[in-house]
Amino acid sequence: MKLAIFAATGGIGRQALEQALAAGHEVTAVARNSRNVRPDVRVVQSDLAAPDPAVLESAVRGVDAVLSGLGARSASEAGVAWQGTRAIVQAMKAANVRRIVVVSAAPIGTVPSPARPKPPKHDPGDGFFMRHLLSPLIRVALPKHYADLARMEDVLRESGLDWTIVRPPRLTDTPVTGRYRTAYGQNLPGGAFISRADVAHLMLRVLRDSETLQRIIGIAH
Ligand SMILES: NC(=O)c1ccc[n+]([C@@H]2O[C@H](COP(=O)([O-])OP(=O)(O)OC[C@H]3O[C@@H](n4cnc5c(N)ncnc54)[C@H](OP(=O)(O)O)[C@@H]3O)[C@@H](O)[C@H]2O)c1
């Protein structure tokens, strides 16, 4: 396939890039700093906090699918996930590209957003510890990041595109295994961790599965 990978310099984005190349896909990497991408890959440079629509359109024109691991690296950068994803969606529409897979986060099902001001109080996959201790704690620790990702999910739901949102719990840097649990529309019971490599593995895997269109997928080891 021809793929455009946004945030190809991030933890998950880098994994997606390496795995996509290893699988024989033709990849355009989109990065805020092109020097941070390996030299044998076509790179388009774009700061998604202030993107040039024509540059984004040139990055996605002719691809079969877009993958994105975009996320704020600090609280002060929060907002980049939803605004950058909105710009990616606009570029995809201009270039007639329909398929996009992005990374959100496990707690987002319970985070309010403009389009979902009253989300469920609990994710059906979360057990007692996650519902009452960990999830509230994380949401208090990272309110701007999570508001950003919740709004990014709104952008995709309203896009009319063929989207898939992957919601991982705590990310680790262990190697790819391809062995993990997934569930549609909810988190995984007892699933506190997943590697960035296996999130990237799932992002590539869903491209072959039309059941995953317009679906949110929980993942965990
Ligand atoms: N940490 C966790 O345990 C955890 C758990 C669940 C979900 N998540 C979420 O999962 C997502 C991916 O995680 P990760 O570990 O792969 O994240 P990461 O390593 O922090 O990567 C973030 C990526 O976004 C890019 N980016 C940020 N601002 C940008 C801008 N203005 N223009 C262009 N690119 C920009 C970064 O580019 P640069 O390389 O140029 O900075 C980087 O490639 C994030 O949204 C994160 O919040 C994290």
Coordinates of C-alpha atoms and ligand atoms in Angstrom, one line a residue:
M1 CA 0.0 0.0 0.0
K2 CA 0.9 3.6 -0.3
L3 CA 0.8 5.2 3.2
A4 CA 1.3 8.6 4.7
I5 CA 2.5 8.4 8.3
F6 CA 2.1 11.6 10.4
A7 CA 4.2 12.2 13.5
A8 CA 6.7 9.6 12.1
T9 CA 9.3 10.8 14.6
G10 CA 7.2 9.9 17.7
G11 CA 7.3 6.7 19.7
I12 CA 4.4 5.1 17.9
G13 CA 5.0 6.9 14.6
R14 CA 8.5 5.7 14.4
Q15 CA 7.4 2.1 15.0
A16 CA 4.7 2.5 12.4
L17 CA 7.2 3.8 9.9
E18 CA 9.7 0.9 10.5
Q19 CA 7.0 -1.8 10.4
A20 CA 5.4 -0.4 7.3
L21 CA 8.7 -0.3 5.4
A22 CA 9.5 -3.8 6.6
A23 CA 6.1 -5.0 5.3
G24 CA 7.0 -3.5 1.9
H25 CA 4.6 -0.5 1.9
E26 CA 5.6 2.7 0.1
V27 CA 5.7 5.4 2.8
T28 CA 5.6 9.2 3.0
A29 CA 6.7 10.3 6.4
V30 CA 5.3 13.6 7.6
A31 CA 7.3 15.2 10.4
R32 CA 7.8 18.6 12.1
N33 CA 11.5 18.2 11.6
S34 CA 12.5 16.2 8.5
R35 CA 16.0 15.7 9.7
N36 CA 14.7 13.3 12.4
V37 CA 13.5 10.9 9.7
R38 CA 15.7 8.2 8.2
P39 CA 17.2 9.5 4.9
D40 CA 15.9 6.7 2.6
V41 CA 12.2 7.7 3.1
R42 CA 10.2 10.4 1.3
V43 CA 9.6 13.1 3.9
V44 CA 7.2 16.0 3.9
Q45 CA 8.0 18.6 6.6
S46 CA 5.0 20.2 8.4
D47 CA 4.5 21.8 11.8
L48 CA 0.9 20.7 12.5
A49 CA 0.4 23.6 14.9
A50 CA 0.5 25.9 11.8
P51 CA 0.2 23.7 8.8
D52 CA 0.2 24.8 5.2
P53 CA -2.8 23.1 3.6
A54 CA -1.1 22.7 0.2
V55 CA 1.9 20.9 1.8
L56 CA -0.4 18.5 3.7
E57 CA -2.4 17.8 0.5
S58 CA 0.8 17.0 -1.4
A59 CA 1.7 14.6 1.5
V60 CA -1.5 12.6 1.2
R61 CA -2.3 12.8 -2.5
G62 CA -2.3 9.3 -4.0
V63 CA -2.0 7.4 -0.8
D64 CA -4.3 4.5 0.2
A65 CA -4.3 5.4 3.9
V66 CA -3.0 7.8 6.5
L67 CA -1.7 6.8 9.9
S68 CA -1.1 9.3 12.7
G69 CA 0.6 9.1 16.0
L70 CA 0.2 12.9 16.5
G71 CA 0.1 14.1 20.1
A72 CA 1.2 17.0 22.2
R73 CA 4.7 16.5 23.8
S74 CA 3.8 19.0 26.6
A75 CA 0.8 20.6 28.1
S76 CA 1.7 23.9 26.4
E77 CA 1.4 22.1 23.0
A78 CA -2.0 20.6 23.8
G79 CA -4.5 21.4 21.0
V80 CA -2.2 20.1 18.3
A81 CA -3.8 16.7 18.2
W82 CA -7.3 18.0 17.3
Q83 CA -6.2 21.0 15.2
G84 CA -3.5 19.0 13.4
T85 CA -6.0 16.1 12.7
R86 CA -8.5 18.6 11.4
A87 CA -5.9 19.8 9.0
I88 CA -5.1 16.3 7.9
V89 CA -8.8 15.5 7.4
Q90 CA -9.2 18.6 5.2
A91 CA -6.1 17.6 3.2
M92 CA -7.5 14.1 2.8
K93 CA -10.8 15.4 1.5
A94 CA -9.1 17.7 -0.9
A95 CA -7.0 14.7 -2.2
N96 CA -9.9 12.2 -2.2
V97 CA -8.2 9.9 0.4
R98 CA -10.7 8.2 2.8
R99 CA -8.8 5.9 5.2
I100 CA -7.2 7.2 8.4
V101 CA -6.0 5.5 11.6
V102 CA -5.1 7.5 14.6
V103 CA -3.9 7.0 18.2
S104 CA -6.0 8.3 21.1
A105 CA -5.9 7.0 24.7
A106 CA -7.8 4.5 26.9
P107 CA -9.4 7.1 29.3
I108 CA -10.9 9.2 26.4
G109 CA -14.3 7.3 26.4
T110 CA -15.1 9.1 29.6
V111 CA -13.7 12.5 28.8
P112 CA -16.2 15.3 27.7
S113 CA -15.7 17.0 24.4
P114 CA -17.8 19.6 22.5
A115 CA -19.6 16.8 20.5
R116 CA -19.9 14.5 23.6
P117 CA -20.5 16.8 26.5
K118 CA -21.9 14.0 28.7
P119 CA -19.8 10.9 28.0
P120 CA -20.4 7.7 30.0
K121 CA -19.0 7.9 33.6
H122 CA -17.1 4.6 33.1
D123 CA -15.6 2.6 30.3
P124 CA -17.3 -0.8 30.2
G125 CA -13.9 -2.5 30.0
D126 CA -12.4 -0.8 33.1
G127 CA -12.5 -2.7 36.4
F128 CA -12.7 -1.2 39.9
F129 CA -9.1 -0.1 40.2
M130 CA -9.1 1.6 36.8
R131 CA -12.6 3.2 37.3
H132 CA -12.1 4.6 40.8
L133 CA -8.4 5.2 41.2
L134 CA -6.2 5.2 38.1
S135 CA -8.5 6.7 35.5
P136 CA -9.6 9.7 37.6
L137 CA -5.9 10.3 38.7
I138 CA -4.7 10.3 35.1
R139 CA -7.4 12.6 33.9
V140 CA -6.5 15.1 36.6
A141 CA -2.8 14.8 35.8
L142 CA -3.2 15.4 32.1
P143 CA -6.4 17.4 31.5
K144 CA -5.2 19.3 28.5
H145 CA -3.8 16.3 26.7
Y146 CA -7.0 14.4 27.2
A147 CA -9.3 17.3 26.2
D148 CA -7.2 17.5 23.1
L149 CA -7.5 13.8 22.2
A150 CA -11.3 13.8 23.0
R151 CA -11.7 16.7 20.6
M152 CA -9.6 14.9 18.0
E153 CA -12.0 12.0 18.2
D154 CA -14.9 14.4 17.5
V155 CA -13.0 15.6 14.4
L156 CA -12.8 12.1 13.1
R157 CA -16.4 11.1 14.0
E158 CA -17.6 14.2 12.2
S159 CA -15.3 13.8 9.2
G160 CA -17.3 11.3 7.1
L161 CA -14.0 9.5 6.4
D162 CA -13.2 5.9 7.0
W163 CA -11.5 6.3 10.3
T164 CA -10.3 4.0 13.0
I165 CA -9.3 5.3 16.5
V166 CA -7.0 3.1 18.6
R167 CA -7.2 3.8 22.4
P168 CA -4.1 2.4 24.1
P169 CA -3.5 2.4 27.9
R170 CA 0.0 3.1 29.3
L171 CA 2.6 2.9 26.6
T172 CA 5.9 1.0 26.9
D173 CA 8.9 0.6 24.6
T174 CA 9.1 -3.2 24.5
P175 CA 9.5 -4.9 21.1
V176 CA 6.7 -5.8 18.7
T177 CA 4.9 -9.1 19.5
G178 CA 1.7 -9.0 17.5
R179 CA 0.2 -10.7 20.5
Y180 CA -2.3 -8.4 22.2
R181 CA -6.0 -8.2 23.0
T182 CA -8.4 -5.8 21.3
A183 CA -12.0 -4.8 21.8
Y184 CA -14.4 -2.6 19.8
G185 CA -15.7 0.5 21.6
Q186 CA -14.1 -0.3 25.0
N187 CA -11.0 -0.8 27.0
L188 CA -9.7 -4.3 27.9
P189 CA -10.4 -5.7 31.4
G190 CA -7.1 -5.7 33.3
G191 CA -5.3 -4.2 30.4
A192 CA -2.9 -1.6 31.9
F193 CA -0.1 -1.6 29.3
I194 CA 0.7 -2.0 25.6
S195 CA 3.9 -1.4 23.7
R196 CA 4.2 1.4 21.2
A197 CA 5.4 -1.2 18.7
D198 CA 2.2 -3.3 19.1
V199 CA 0.0 -0.2 18.8
A200 CA 1.8 0.4 15.5
H201 CA 1.3 -3.2 14.6
L202 CA -2.5 -2.9 15.1
M203 CA -2.6 0.4 13.1
L204 CA -1.2 -1.4 10.1
R205 CA -3.3 -4.5 10.7
V206 CA -6.6 -2.7 10.7
L207 CA -5.9 -1.4 7.1
R208 CA -6.7 -4.9 5.9
D209 CA -10.0 -5.2 7.8
S210 CA -13.1 -3.3 6.7
E211 CA -14.8 -4.2 10.0
T212 CA -12.6 -1.6 11.7
L213 CA -14.1 1.3 9.7
Q214 CA -15.7 4.0 11.9
R215 CA -14.7 1.9 15.0
I216 CA -12.8 2.7 18.2
I217 CA -10.6 -0.1 19.3
G218 CA -9.2 -0.7 22.8
I219 CA -5.9 -2.6 22.9
A220 CA -3.8 -4.1 25.7
H221 CA -1.3 -6.8 26.4
Ligands
LIG1 N1 2.4 8.0 27.2 C1 1.4 7.1 27.3 O1 1.5 6.2 28.2 C2 0.2 7.2 26.5 C3 -0.9 6.4 26.7 C4 -2.0 6.4 25.8 C5 -2.0 7.3 24.8 N2 -1.0 8.2 24.6 C6 -1.0 9.1 23.4 O2 -0.6 8.4 22.3 C7 -0.1 9.3 21.3 C8 1.2 8.8 20.7 O3 2.1 8.5 21.8 P1 3.7 8.5 21.5 O4 4.4 8.0 22.8 O5 4.0 7.9 20.2 O6 3.9 10.1 21.5 P2 5.2 11.0 21.2 O7 6.4 10.1 21.2 O8 5.2 12.1 22.2 O9 5.0 11.5 19.7 C9 4.2 12.6 19.5 C10 4.4 12.9 18.0 O10 3.6 14.1 17.6 C11 4.5 15.0 16.9 N3 4.1 16.3 17.1 C12 3.8 17.0 18.2 N4 3.5 18.3 17.9 C13 3.7 18.4 16.6 C14 3.5 19.5 15.7 N5 3.2 20.8 16.1 N6 3.7 19.3 14.4 C15 4.1 18.1 13.9 N7 4.2 17.0 14.7 C16 4.0 17.2 16.0 C17 5.8 14.8 17.5 O11 6.8 15.3 16.7 P3 8.3 15.7 17.2 O12 9.0 14.3 17.2 O13 8.8 16.6 16.2 O14 8.2 16.2 18.6 C18 5.9 13.3 17.6 O15 6.2 12.7 16.4 C19 0.0 10.6 22.0 O16 -1.2 11.4 21.7 C20 -0.1 10.3 23.5 O17 -0.7 11.3 24.3 C21 0.1 8.1 25.4

